[in-house]
Amino acid sequence: MHLYGTQTINSKGHLEIGGTDTVRLADEHGTPLIVYDTGLIRSRARAFKKAFSDEGVPAQVAYASKAFSCLAIYRLAEEEGLALDVVSGGELFTAIRAGFPAERIHFHGNNKSREELRMAFEQGVGCIVADNFMEIGMIGELSKETGRGMDVLIRVTPGIEAHTHDYITTGQEDSKFGFDLNNGQADEALRILSETPGMHVLGLHCHIGSQIFDTEAFGLAARSLIGKMDAWRREKGFVCPVLNLGGGFGIRYTEDDHPLEPDEYVRSMILTVKAAAAETGYPLPEIWIEPGRSLVGDAGTTLYTAGSMKTVPGIRTYLAVDGGMSDNIRPALYGAEYTAALANRMKLPHDTRYTIAGKCCESGDKLIENARLPETSEGDLVAVFCTGAYGYAMASNYNRLPRPAVVFAENGEHRLAIRRETYEDLIRLDAEPAAVGKEGMR
Ligand SMILES: Cc1ncc(COP(=O)(O)O)c(C=O)c1O
């Protein structure tokens, strides 16, 4: 069994996270409960930053907060000196409420509304990552309207798409995000932005995929962006001070995943960027990255209480837990795989196979096929590992299940980051049914 970050097994045979017994956490907060090992998040953040500073390369490490967004994680990101990537007015609002410095926020998204962009101007975000021509028009208008300038990155699709274990290059990438790098769109975006008063183009941005395990695809992307930047320098005399290579660094969900350490990804990125810049004499740009999953993914563990069981003879035994696709849609959405353990009996051999199912009314609501646990009974505490990214962030109230509580555990202490939803919360936004008149409703 693989333990992550600060996870240990204590003398009672219980799983501990951040020096706190998970059985105690489940007793105190109920289940499902998502426990974040914030020590692990901090060490990852520091490792990414150190990898750049060790090489003396000016950089910005922005937490891609779509992976997990709440006041507490924004505060932690601020404590660690990270920058922040937000993709909606809601994420921006939460970050500002958390006291995150606006000038370190990058605003992303393929369909930012005028209201969201106005909010970005009013709050004074550090930069907007421009995604399409309509948005460029709106940014220009808002700059005029508010009398404020704006730093802008141009998001491009470089025609390189990284899949989990390999990558493909396509002449014309089919993506809803960004400007095509090679068919003239990116050049046109630069032209319009350069002619729009108040716009200050920082450089190019790309994000080539997620859960990437090697460095080659990042290298290809870096080379292709620097190629364009160099062309702009030669043709227009314009030098980009920033190259943003996005996120996508992989983590270990199962034993088949072999991620690199943060410094390995970063060192290789730096080598490629330096080499590509040196070949053309291009001044070394600042390198910005946007890790999401690799900062919070394996730091999150979801604790569930085991409930009903059903054996389909000769096929499988279903073990149902008190959550499911409502708190973790990833297995149902794209076949994501996870591992689990029995948090209250960690020392027993985990050699019985179960299909861990959720409690939602969908046959596809299965969290793990072929999980290996000890013989499990009702009331046992099932820990599903690596649920920290795109889990709570994508949670829903399907079947009117309240969303779980979230706690942060570190150095033997823990604190509530998000309280559990109550049934009252569930009806908070519902309009009261209209009073039925004498004749009733038709
Ligand atoms: C633009 C951008 N940056 C960063 C990320 C974070 O990716 P990951 O969580 O794989 O690091 C994403 C994820 O979708 C993204 O779209």
XYZ file of C-alpha atoms and ligand atoms in Angstrom:
458
model
C 0.000 0.000 0.000
C 1.302 3.434 -0.919
C 1.102 6.197 1.708
C 1.266 9.828 0.606
C 2.941 12.870 2.178
C 2.728 12.786 5.978
C 0.443 9.722 6.103
C 1.427 7.096 8.672
C -0.193 4.164 10.456
C -0.400 4.641 14.230
C -0.203 2.072 17.030
C -3.960 1.513 16.864
C -3.614 0.564 13.211
C -5.377 3.763 12.149
C -4.400 5.958 9.215
C -2.965 9.289 10.334
C -2.758 12.376 8.138
C -0.818 15.444 9.218
C -0.269 13.794 12.602
C -4.017 13.372 13.181
C -5.879 10.079 13.542
C -8.413 9.845 10.705
C -10.783 7.762 12.850
C -10.890 10.677 15.264
C -11.482 13.112 12.412
C -14.370 10.993 11.121
C -15.874 10.798 14.630
C -15.613 14.533 15.047
C -16.739 15.698 11.600
C -18.705 12.759 10.198
C -18.276 11.252 6.739
C -17.785 11.688 3.867
C -14.914 13.880 4.912
C -12.098 15.186 2.766
C -8.834 15.559 4.670
C -6.044 17.656 3.180
C -2.444 17.088 4.160
C -1.508 20.755 4.014
C 2.119 19.975 4.856
C 2.296 18.113 1.542
C 0.734 21.041 -0.337
C 3.289 23.397 1.205
C 6.228 21.149 0.384
C 5.120 20.828 -3.257
C 4.669 24.599 -3.560
C 8.133 25.151 -2.101
C 9.682 22.498 -4.353
C 8.301 24.147 -7.516
C 9.509 27.569 -6.407
C 12.924 26.330 -5.255
C 13.551 24.542 -8.551
C 13.395 27.924 -10.296
C 15.314 29.876 -7.662
C 18.098 27.245 -7.547
C 18.663 27.889 -11.249
C 18.397 31.659 -10.778
C 15.489 31.827 -13.232
C 12.845 34.498 -12.612
C 9.538 32.660 -12.381
C 6.011 32.666 -11.099
C 4.308 29.549 -9.761
C 0.544 30.077 -9.889
C -1.820 27.671 -8.173
C -4.484 26.633 -10.714
C -7.314 26.952 -8.275
C -9.924 25.169 -10.401
C -8.412 22.021 -8.841
C -9.785 23.012 -5.425
C -11.117 26.396 -4.507
C -12.153 27.772 -1.119
C -11.109 30.583 1.219
C -8.732 28.372 3.206
C -6.773 27.069 0.209
C -6.385 30.611 -1.130
C -4.992 31.702 2.227
C -2.555 28.810 2.165
C -1.506 29.700 -1.387
C -0.919 33.271 -0.242
C 1.124 32.094 2.775
C 3.323 30.092 0.409
C 3.876 33.080 -1.859
C 2.218 31.471 -4.852
C 0.468 33.381 -7.606
C -3.058 32.320 -8.493
C -4.914 31.233 -11.593
C -8.683 31.819 -11.498
C -11.153 31.034 -14.270
C -14.399 32.661 -13.211
C -15.927 35.538 -11.319
C -16.690 33.046 -8.530
C -13.082 31.956 -8.113
C -11.947 35.583 -8.312
C -14.517 36.624 -5.713
C -13.433 33.830 -3.346
C -9.758 34.674 -3.754
C -10.329 38.370 -3.068
C -12.485 37.531 -0.032
C -9.636 35.350 1.222
C -7.399 38.402 1.077
C -5.338 37.100 -1.822
C -3.383 39.989 -3.383
C -5.118 40.822 -6.669
C -1.858 41.690 -8.393
C -0.776 38.049 -8.131
C -3.980 36.745 -9.741
C -4.138 35.644 -13.388
C -7.600 35.576 -14.906
C -8.241 32.695 -17.334
C -11.245 31.352 -19.204
C -12.539 30.833 -22.729
C -15.761 32.800 -22.271
C -15.201 35.473 -19.671
C -18.224 37.708 -19.470
C -18.032 41.490 -19.577
C -19.080 41.531 -15.894
C -16.294 39.120 -14.967
C -13.748 41.169 -16.910
C -15.009 44.372 -15.287
C -14.534 42.728 -11.907
C -10.959 41.830 -12.919
C -10.282 45.488 -13.804
C -11.921 46.826 -10.659
C -10.032 44.419 -8.441
C -6.772 45.114 -10.266
C -5.781 41.547 -11.166
C -2.178 40.998 -12.195
C -2.975 39.844 -15.703
C -5.683 38.595 -17.983
C -4.958 35.575 -20.129
C -6.682 36.542 -23.365
C -8.414 33.654 -25.039
C -10.322 34.985 -28.066
C -10.972 38.046 -30.215
C -14.274 38.938 -28.552
C -12.525 39.086 -25.207
C -9.707 41.247 -26.561
C -12.326 43.703 -27.740
C -13.971 43.774 -24.330
C -10.658 44.198 -22.494
C -9.864 47.209 -24.659
C -13.279 48.754 -24.014
C -13.056 48.135 -20.275
C -9.598 49.648 -20.155
C -10.991 52.814 -21.750
C -14.053 52.769 -19.485
C -12.121 52.257 -16.245
C -9.072 54.269 -17.235
C -6.883 51.361 -16.192
C -4.204 49.498 -18.110
C -3.900 45.736 -18.102
C -1.117 43.180 -18.488
C -2.183 40.496 -20.954
C -0.916 37.047 -21.845
C -2.023 35.593 -25.175
C -3.192 31.998 -24.781
C -2.250 29.872 -27.758
C -2.800 26.311 -28.885
C 0.598 25.205 -30.086
C -0.678 22.061 -31.810
C 0.782 19.808 -29.140
C -1.567 17.814 -27.013
C -0.187 15.755 -24.162
C -1.988 12.626 -23.123
C -1.166 10.716 -20.010
C 1.731 8.733 -21.373
C 2.406 10.275 -24.754
C 1.659 13.312 -26.858
C 0.455 14.058 -30.311
C 1.184 16.963 -32.561
C -1.512 18.189 -34.856
C -1.209 20.814 -37.531
C -4.311 22.657 -36.425
C -5.306 21.795 -32.903
C -9.023 21.359 -32.312
C -9.510 23.131 -29.000
C -12.024 25.584 -27.636
C -9.219 27.439 -25.863
C -6.898 30.104 -27.152
C -5.569 31.376 -30.461
C -4.023 29.051 -32.979
C -0.283 29.611 -32.914
C 0.354 28.705 -36.490
C -2.512 29.966 -38.651
C -2.164 33.694 -38.059
C -4.642 34.042 -35.154
C -1.954 34.627 -32.533
C -0.276 37.250 -34.745
C -3.601 39.002 -35.212
C -4.213 38.945 -31.454
C -0.823 40.580 -30.878
C -1.540 43.176 -33.553
C -4.890 44.180 -32.041
C -3.554 44.237 -28.481
C -0.515 46.297 -29.502
C -2.791 48.866 -31.131
C -5.173 49.032 -28.148
C -4.311 51.769 -25.645
C -3.692 50.483 -22.106
C -2.827 46.929 -23.176
C 0.563 45.594 -22.202
C 1.339 42.214 -23.740
C 3.475 40.099 -21.410
C 3.891 37.123 -23.694
C 2.458 33.757 -24.606
C 0.616 31.133 -22.616
C -0.186 27.503 -23.342
C -1.571 24.569 -21.379
C -1.052 21.301 -23.192
C -2.927 18.843 -21.014
C -3.076 17.268 -17.603
C -1.570 14.321 -15.695
C 1.583 14.460 -17.840
C 4.428 12.196 -16.756
C 7.291 13.130 -19.012
C 9.030 16.333 -19.935
C 9.107 15.967 -23.691
C 5.719 17.492 -24.424
C 6.508 20.565 -22.280
C 9.798 20.874 -24.182
C 8.045 20.768 -27.547
C 5.532 23.361 -26.424
C 8.264 25.656 -25.068
C 10.208 25.427 -28.314
C 7.213 26.195 -30.433
C 6.203 29.230 -28.335
C 9.738 30.581 -28.291
C 9.823 30.127 -32.066
C 6.816 32.431 -32.355
C 8.222 34.910 -29.834
C 11.442 35.061 -31.819
C 9.529 35.612 -35.049
C 7.725 38.546 -33.417
C 11.035 39.968 -32.262
C 12.492 39.761 -35.776
C 9.411 40.943 -37.622
C 7.942 43.465 -35.182
C 10.777 44.212 -32.770
C 8.521 43.000 -29.942
C 10.120 41.019 -27.083
C 7.928 39.014 -24.689
C 9.090 39.182 -21.098
C 7.007 36.132 -20.029
C 6.522 32.549 -21.207
C 3.723 30.695 -19.395
C 3.739 26.928 -19.908
C 0.592 26.143 -17.900
C 0.063 23.184 -15.590
C -0.446 19.486 -16.110
C 2.232 17.845 -13.956
C 1.136 14.304 -13.115
C 0.580 12.633 -9.753
C 0.441 9.021 -8.588
C -3.175 7.830 -8.429
C -2.279 4.142 -8.818
C 0.863 2.044 -9.039
C 0.779 2.463 -12.813
C 1.446 6.200 -12.497
C 5.079 7.303 -12.334
C 5.192 11.078 -11.942
C 8.394 13.085 -11.789
C 9.297 15.312 -8.851
C 8.496 19.044 -9.263
C 12.181 19.905 -9.639
C 12.588 17.363 -12.445
C 9.771 18.909 -14.474
C 11.053 22.414 -13.814
C 14.737 21.703 -14.468
C 13.942 20.135 -17.801
C 11.678 23.059 -18.711
C 14.429 25.537 -17.856
C 16.995 23.615 -19.908
C 14.744 23.620 -22.975
C 13.811 27.279 -22.650
C 17.455 28.285 -22.147
C 18.575 26.195 -25.109
C 15.817 27.474 -27.405
C 16.512 31.070 -26.378
C 20.278 30.663 -26.768
C 19.890 29.276 -30.304
C 18.347 32.536 -31.476
C 19.848 34.938 -28.954
C 16.380 35.566 -27.494
C 16.527 37.218 -24.029
C 15.540 34.582 -21.433
C 11.882 35.215 -20.507
C 10.416 34.767 -17.046
C 8.920 31.281 -16.882
C 5.466 30.985 -15.351
C 3.727 27.720 -14.571
C 0.257 26.841 -13.239
C 0.192 23.548 -11.323
C -3.187 22.490 -9.935
C -3.406 18.743 -9.503
C 0.248 18.363 -8.496
C -0.194 20.834 -5.623
C -3.391 19.484 -4.072
C -4.262 16.131 -5.703
C -2.459 13.551 -3.609
C -2.741 15.788 -0.551
C -6.478 15.001 -0.398
C -7.980 11.807 1.049
C -11.705 11.143 1.266
C -13.005 9.190 4.256
C -16.254 7.293 3.782
C -18.245 5.015 6.054
C -18.849 1.536 4.668
C -22.534 0.672 4.317
C -24.429 -1.991 2.415
C -22.802 -4.833 0.546
C -24.014 -6.971 -2.309
C -22.324 -10.013 -3.793
C -23.014 -10.933 -7.383
C -21.876 -14.580 -7.232
C -18.861 -15.303 -9.365
C -18.562 -11.682 -10.424
C -17.966 -9.144 -7.670
C -18.891 -7.802 -4.263
C -20.171 -4.253 -4.159
C -19.291 -2.240 -1.090
C -21.373 0.921 -0.913
C -20.116 4.050 0.826
C -21.914 7.150 2.047
C -20.784 9.378 -0.829
C -19.899 8.733 -4.447
C -20.133 10.580 -7.736
C -21.620 13.556 -5.913
C -18.277 14.208 -4.191
C -16.029 12.595 -6.812
C -17.332 12.562 -10.377
C -13.979 11.701 -11.958
C -14.400 7.888 -12.143
C -17.835 8.249 -13.759
C -16.810 11.205 -15.917
C -13.588 9.886 -17.378
C -12.812 6.520 -15.908
C -10.332 7.894 -13.392
C -8.722 5.279 -11.154
C -8.024 5.470 -7.445
C -6.783 3.254 -4.618
C -8.283 2.785 -1.170
C -7.487 1.408 2.282
C -9.397 0.666 5.458
C -8.433 3.636 7.605
C -9.484 1.985 10.876
C -7.671 -1.309 10.197
C -4.622 -0.394 8.161
C -2.443 -3.201 9.507
C -4.627 -6.023 8.211
C -3.714 -7.494 4.837
C -5.609 -5.686 2.101
C -6.338 -8.721 -0.045
C -10.122 -8.881 -0.551
C -11.488 -7.390 -3.740
C -14.452 -5.012 -3.668
C -16.070 -2.692 -6.114
C -16.529 0.463 -4.102
C -19.829 1.986 -5.160
C -21.380 5.293 -4.262
C -24.924 5.892 -3.068
C -26.174 7.843 -6.079
C -28.916 6.510 -8.308
C -26.657 5.688 -11.244
C -25.262 2.240 -11.982
C -22.106 4.001 -13.102
C -21.595 5.493 -9.645
C -18.582 3.320 -8.845
C -15.578 4.928 -7.217
C -13.127 2.028 -7.592
C -13.374 -1.270 -9.429
C -11.316 -4.005 -7.812
C -10.267 -2.113 -4.712
C -8.243 -4.232 -2.307
C -9.310 -3.995 1.330
C -9.402 -6.303 4.348
C -12.745 -8.089 4.944
C -14.931 -5.023 5.427
C -18.096 -4.560 7.460
C -20.689 -1.863 7.858
C -19.244 1.062 9.802
C -15.642 0.578 8.710
C -13.814 3.688 7.556
C -12.811 3.570 3.904
C -10.093 5.984 2.781
C -9.888 6.805 -0.927
C -6.530 8.394 -1.710
C -5.575 11.234 -4.048
C -8.954 12.948 -4.175
C -7.669 16.484 -3.598
C -7.889 17.771 -7.184
C -11.104 18.151 -9.182
C -13.028 16.241 -6.502
C -14.740 18.717 -4.184
C -14.286 21.292 -6.962
C -16.616 19.267 -9.195
C -18.935 18.088 -6.413
C -22.681 18.351 -6.858
C -25.856 17.887 -4.863
C -27.048 15.078 -7.098
C -29.794 13.146 -5.291
C -29.749 16.076 -2.860
C -26.703 14.730 -1.104
C -25.088 17.461 1.007
C -21.484 18.122 -0.005
C -18.901 16.792 2.473
C -16.905 18.727 5.012
C -13.254 19.477 4.324
C -10.536 19.655 6.983
C -6.892 20.691 6.798
C -4.518 18.588 8.936
C -0.943 19.572 9.717
C 1.535 18.968 12.551
C -0.960 17.182 14.775
C -3.575 19.899 14.430
C -6.584 20.154 12.207
C -9.076 22.824 11.267
C -12.284 22.990 9.332
C -11.811 24.418 5.826
C -15.366 23.882 4.544
C -18.259 22.858 6.751
C -20.550 20.023 5.728
C -23.671 21.113 3.903
C -26.893 20.663 5.830
C -30.338 19.798 4.537
C -31.245 23.444 5.206
C -28.390 24.496 2.900
C -29.899 22.297 0.230
C -33.131 24.274 0.100
C -31.573 27.677 0.713
C -31.855 28.735 -2.937
C -35.229 27.132 -3.612
C -38.117 29.516 -4.067
C -40.960 28.781 -1.664
C -43.725 26.991 -3.561
C -46.378 29.530 -4.576
C -49.396 29.481 -2.295
C -52.060 27.393 -3.942
C -55.136 29.548 -4.578
C -58.721 28.502 -4.004
C -58.948 26.911 -7.364
C -55.591 25.284 -7.051
C -52.845 25.458 -9.634
C -53.477 24.570 -13.186
C -4.968 26.920 -18.283
C -4.767 25.879 -17.262
N -3.736 25.999 -16.405
C -3.508 25.088 -15.433
C -4.339 23.994 -15.284
C -4.053 23.022 -14.179
O -3.755 21.759 -14.665
P -3.301 20.627 -13.649
O -4.303 20.559 -12.579
O -3.256 19.400 -14.486
O -1.933 21.024 -13.159
C -5.408 23.812 -16.156
C -6.303 22.670 -16.020
O -7.256 22.446 -16.696
C -5.639 24.786 -17.174
O -6.664 24.673 -18.024
